[in-house]
Amino acid sequence: RKEVEQDPGPFNVPEGATVAFNCTYSNSASQSFFWYRQDCRKEPKLLMSVYSSGNEDGRFTAQLNRASQYISLLIRDSKLSDSATYLCVGTGGTSYGKLTFGQGTILTVHP
Amino acid sequence: EAGVAQSPRYKIIEKRQSVAFWCNPISGHATLYWYQQILGQGPKLLIQFQNNGVVDDSQLPKDRFSAERLKGVDSTLKIQPAKLEDSAVYLCASSSFAGAETQYFGPGTRLLVL
């Protein structure tokens, strides 16, 4: 079983839609979680951190449920520029600072 | 602030040849990472350095891959000999310290092994 699992999609949504991505992790020792965004043929960039109390940044909301080992990302009022791959990421495990990436979920927002 | 620099950006080689990639992290960043990203997958950590010491190389195929960060600044990753399955993007990242919330990635080197 992969340490971090995501639905690869693709998700195709119209502008203005709300879309949610889910992610599960298997390593209960993982300390921190993040969502990274990766544009086509570009490097990953940190989108936001994920906390048990929830984390909101504009149209983006991330949530962590440690009991269920489940992470989510909600995007409201989707924009064309939101089209990208969204990578669910956990840390911890055998070495401090090691990031374990999920496969990524592809989002395409169309007019 | 300059970002993480990598070179070359693209490389095409034949199987069994060797290849080397170079990375210069953000100035002052103590921790440097090399990731391999195969098409359709998330990045996978190959090796993590803290200054010039190796912290984690558990997923580095040591029979063909090697990496060094001799002076604790820039780093090279080498593959010798290359196999077809090594075709991937090799990403270098750095952070101010191990466990820092943000890792900054370079643009990557796209390797195609024929």
CSV table of C-alpha atoms in Angstrom, one decimal:
chain,number,residue,atom,x,y,z
A,1,ARG,CA,0.0,0.0,0.0
A,2,LYS,CA,1.3,3.5,-0.9
A,3,GLU,CA,2.1,5.8,2.0
A,4,VAL,CA,0.0,8.6,0.5
A,5,GLU,CA,-2.8,7.8,-1.9
A,6,GLN,CA,-4.8,10.1,-4.0
A,7,ASP,CA,-7.4,9.8,-6.7
A,8,PRO,CA,-5.5,10.7,-9.9
A,9,GLY,CA,-8.5,12.1,-11.6
A,10,PRO,CA,-8.6,13.9,-13.9
A,11,PHE,CA,-11.2,16.3,-12.6
A,12,ASN,CA,-12.8,18.5,-15.3
A,13,VAL,CA,-14.9,21.3,-13.9
A,14,PRO,CA,-16.4,24.5,-15.2
A,15,GLU,CA,-15.2,27.9,-14.0
A,16,GLY,CA,-16.9,28.9,-10.8
A,17,ALA,CA,-17.4,25.3,-9.6
A,18,THR,CA,-16.4,23.9,-6.2
A,19,VAL,CA,-14.1,20.9,-6.3
A,20,ALA,CA,-12.8,18.7,-3.5
A,21,PHE,CA,-9.8,16.4,-3.5
A,22,ASN,CA,-9.2,13.7,-1.0
A,23,CYS,CA,-6.1,11.9,0.2
A,24,THR,CA,-5.3,9.1,2.7
A,25,TYR,CA,-2.1,8.3,4.4
A,26,SER,CA,-0.9,5.0,6.0
A,27,ASN,CA,1.9,6.2,8.2
A,28,SER,CA,0.3,7.2,11.5
A,29,ALA,CA,3.6,8.6,12.6
A,30,SER,CA,3.5,11.3,9.9
A,31,GLN,CA,3.7,14.7,11.6
A,32,SER,CA,2.8,17.3,9.0
A,33,PHE,CA,0.9,17.5,5.8
A,34,PHE,CA,0.8,19.8,2.9
A,35,TRP,CA,-0.8,20.4,-0.5
A,36,TYR,CA,1.7,21.2,-3.3
A,37,ARG,CA,0.7,22.5,-6.7
A,38,GLN,CA,2.5,21.5,-9.9
A,39,ASP,CA,1.8,23.1,-13.2
A,40,CYS,CA,2.5,21.2,-16.4
A,41,ARG,CA,6.2,20.7,-16.9
A,42,LYS,CA,7.0,22.9,-13.9
A,43,GLU,CA,8.3,22.1,-10.4
A,44,PRO,CA,6.1,21.6,-7.4
A,45,LYS,CA,5.3,24.6,-5.2
A,46,LEU,CA,3.8,24.7,-1.8
A,47,LEU,CA,0.1,25.6,-1.9
A,48,MET,CA,-0.7,25.3,1.8
A,49,SER,CA,-0.1,23.5,5.0
A,50,VAL,CA,-2.8,21.2,6.5
A,51,TYR,CA,-3.8,21.4,10.1
A,52,SER,CA,-6.3,19.4,12.2
A,53,SER,CA,-8.1,22.7,12.9
A,54,GLY,CA,-8.4,23.4,9.2
A,55,ASN,CA,-6.6,25.9,7.2
A,56,GLU,CA,-8.2,28.4,4.8
A,57,ASP,CA,-6.4,30.6,2.3
A,58,GLY,CA,-8.8,32.6,0.1
A,59,ARG,CA,-10.7,30.1,-2.1
A,60,PHE,CA,-8.7,27.1,-0.7
A,61,THR,CA,-9.5,25.2,2.4
A,62,ALA,CA,-7.5,22.2,3.7
A,63,GLN,CA,-8.5,19.8,6.4
A,64,LEU,CA,-6.8,17.0,8.3
A,65,ASN,CA,-8.6,14.2,10.1
A,66,ARG,CA,-5.9,12.2,12.0
A,67,ALA,CA,-8.4,9.6,13.3
A,68,SER,CA,-9.3,8.6,9.7
A,69,GLN,CA,-5.8,9.4,8.3
A,70,TYR,CA,-7.5,11.6,5.7
A,71,ILE,CA,-6.7,14.9,4.1
A,72,SER,CA,-8.8,17.1,1.9
A,73,LEU,CA,-8.5,20.2,-0.2
A,74,LEU,CA,-11.5,22.2,-1.2
A,75,ILE,CA,-11.3,24.8,-4.0
A,76,ARG,CA,-14.2,27.2,-4.3
A,77,ASP,CA,-15.1,29.4,-7.3
A,78,SER,CA,-12.6,27.6,-9.6
A,79,LYS,CA,-10.6,29.7,-12.0
A,80,LEU,CA,-8.9,28.7,-15.2
A,81,SER,CA,-5.6,29.3,-13.5
A,82,ASP,CA,-6.3,26.6,-11.0
A,83,SER,CA,-5.7,24.0,-13.6
A,84,ALA,CA,-2.8,22.0,-12.4
A,85,THR,CA,-1.8,18.8,-10.6
A,86,TYR,CA,-2.4,18.9,-6.8
A,87,LEU,CA,0.0,16.8,-4.8
A,88,CYS,CA,-0.9,15.6,-1.3
A,89,VAL,CA,2.3,15.4,0.9
A,90,GLY,CA,3.2,14.0,4.3
A,91,THR,CA,6.3,14.3,6.4
A,92,GLY,CA,8.0,12.3,9.1
A,93,GLY,CA,8.8,8.6,9.0
A,94,THR,CA,12.3,7.5,8.8
A,95,SER,CA,14.0,10.9,8.4
A,96,TYR,CA,13.1,14.3,9.6
A,97,GLY,CA,12.0,16.6,6.8
A,98,LYS,CA,11.4,13.8,4.3
A,99,LEU,CA,8.4,14.5,2.1
A,100,THR,CA,6.3,11.6,0.8
A,101,PHE,CA,4.2,12.6,-2.2
A,102,GLY,CA,1.0,11.2,-3.4
A,103,GLN,CA,0.5,10.5,-7.1
A,104,GLY,CA,-1.2,13.8,-7.7
A,105,THR,CA,-4.7,14.7,-8.8
A,106,ILE,CA,-5.1,16.4,-12.1
A,107,LEU,CA,-7.5,19.4,-12.3
A,108,THR,CA,-8.7,21.0,-15.4
A,109,VAL,CA,-11.0,24.0,-15.2
A,110,HIS,CA,-12.7,24.9,-18.4
A,111,PRO,CA,-14.6,28.0,-19.5
B,1,GLU,CA,16.2,35.9,-3.7
B,2,ALA,CA,17.6,33.5,-6.3
B,3,GLY,CA,15.9,30.1,-6.4
B,4,VAL,CA,17.2,26.6,-6.7
B,5,ALA,CA,19.3,26.3,-9.9
B,6,GLN,CA,19.7,23.1,-11.8
B,7,SER,CA,21.5,22.1,-15.0
B,8,PRO,CA,21.2,20.8,-17.5
B,9,ARG,CA,17.5,21.3,-18.1
B,10,TYR,CA,17.3,18.4,-20.6
B,11,LYS,CA,19.4,15.4,-21.3
B,12,ILE,CA,19.1,12.5,-23.8
B,13,ILE,CA,21.4,9.6,-23.5
B,14,GLU,CA,21.5,6.0,-24.5
B,15,LYS,CA,21.2,3.2,-22.0
B,16,ARG,CA,24.4,2.2,-20.3
B,17,GLN,CA,25.8,5.7,-20.7
B,18,SER,CA,26.5,7.9,-17.7
B,19,VAL,CA,25.0,11.2,-16.8
B,20,ALA,CA,25.4,13.9,-14.1
B,21,PHE,CA,23.1,16.5,-12.8
B,22,TRP,CA,24.1,19.6,-10.9
B,23,CYS,CA,22.1,21.6,-8.3
B,24,ASN,CA,22.8,24.9,-6.5
B,25,PRO,CA,20.4,25.4,-3.6
B,26,ILE,CA,19.1,28.7,-2.2
B,27,SER,CA,21.9,30.5,-0.4
B,28,GLY,CA,22.1,29.5,3.2
B,29,HIS,CA,19.9,26.5,3.0
B,30,ALA,CA,21.4,23.6,4.9
B,31,THR,CA,19.2,20.8,3.6
B,32,LEU,CA,19.3,19.6,0.0
B,33,TYR,CA,17.1,16.9,-1.5
B,34,TRP,CA,17.2,15.0,-4.8
B,35,TYR,CA,13.8,13.6,-6.0
B,36,GLN,CA,13.0,11.5,-9.0
B,37,GLN,CA,9.6,12.1,-10.7
B,38,ILE,CA,8.5,9.5,-13.2
B,39,LEU,CA,5.7,10.6,-15.6
B,40,GLY,CA,2.3,10.4,-13.9
B,41,GLN,CA,3.7,10.0,-10.4
B,42,GLY,CA,4.6,12.2,-7.5
B,43,PRO,CA,8.2,13.0,-6.7
B,44,LYS,CA,10.1,10.3,-4.8
B,45,LEU,CA,13.0,11.2,-2.5
B,46,LEU,CA,16.3,9.7,-3.6
B,47,ILE,CA,18.7,11.3,-1.1
B,48,GLN,CA,18.7,14.0,1.6
B,49,PHE,CA,21.7,16.0,2.7
B,50,GLN,CA,22.2,18.0,5.8
B,51,ASN,CA,25.1,20.3,5.0
B,52,ASN,CA,27.6,17.8,3.5
B,53,GLY,CA,26.3,14.7,5.3
B,54,VAL,CA,23.8,12.2,4.1
B,55,VAL,CA,20.6,12.0,6.2
B,56,ASP,CA,18.6,9.6,4.1
B,57,ASP,CA,19.6,7.6,1.0
B,58,SER,CA,17.3,4.6,1.6
B,59,GLN,CA,15.6,4.9,-1.8
B,60,LEU,CA,18.7,5.6,-3.8
B,61,PRO,CA,19.7,2.7,-6.1
B,62,LYS,CA,23.2,2.7,-5.0
B,63,ASP,CA,24.4,0.2,-7.6
B,64,ARG,CA,24.0,2.9,-10.2
B,65,PHE,CA,23.2,6.2,-8.5
B,66,SER,CA,25.6,8.4,-6.5
B,67,ALA,CA,25.4,11.8,-5.1
B,68,GLU,CA,27.7,14.2,-3.3
B,69,ARG,CA,27.6,17.6,-1.6
B,70,LEU,CA,31.2,18.0,-0.8
B,71,LYS,CA,31.3,21.6,0.5
B,72,GLY,CA,27.8,21.6,1.8
B,73,VAL,CA,26.6,23.9,-0.9
B,74,ASP,CA,26.0,22.6,-4.4
B,75,SER,CA,25.4,19.0,-5.2
B,76,THR,CA,25.8,16.5,-8.1
B,77,LEU,CA,23.7,13.4,-8.8
B,78,LYS,CA,25.2,10.8,-11.1
B,79,ILE,CA,23.8,7.8,-12.8
B,80,GLN,CA,26.2,5.1,-14.2
B,81,PRO,CA,25.1,3.1,-16.1
B,82,ALA,CA,21.7,4.5,-17.0
B,83,LYS,CA,18.7,2.2,-17.7
B,84,LEU,CA,15.6,2.9,-19.7
B,85,GLU,CA,13.6,3.1,-16.4
B,86,ASP,CA,15.7,6.0,-15.3
B,87,SER,CA,13.9,8.3,-17.7
B,88,ALA,CA,12.3,10.9,-15.4
B,89,VAL,CA,12.5,14.4,-14.1
B,90,TYR,CA,15.2,14.8,-11.5
B,91,LEU,CA,14.2,17.6,-9.0
B,92,CYS,CA,16.5,19.2,-6.6
B,93,ALA,CA,15.0,21.0,-3.6
B,94,SER,CA,16.4,22.8,-0.6
B,95,SER,CA,15.1,24.0,2.8
B,96,SER,CA,16.6,26.2,5.5
B,97,PHE,CA,16.8,23.2,7.8
B,98,ALA,CA,15.5,19.6,7.9
B,99,GLY,CA,11.9,19.7,8.8
B,100,ALA,CA,11.3,23.3,7.6
B,101,GLU,CA,7.8,23.7,6.4
B,102,THR,CA,8.7,24.7,2.9
B,103,GLN,CA,11.0,22.9,0.5
B,104,TYR,CA,11.8,25.0,-2.6
B,105,PHE,CA,12.2,23.1,-5.8
B,106,GLY,CA,14.4,23.8,-8.8
B,107,PRO,CA,13.1,23.5,-12.4
B,108,GLY,CA,14.3,19.9,-12.7
B,109,THR,CA,16.4,18.1,-15.3
B,110,ARG,CA,14.4,16.0,-17.8
B,111,LEU,CA,16.3,12.8,-18.6
B,112,LEU,CA,15.4,10.5,-21.5
B,113,VAL,CA,17.2,7.2,-21.7
B,114,LEU,CA,17.0,5.6,-25.2
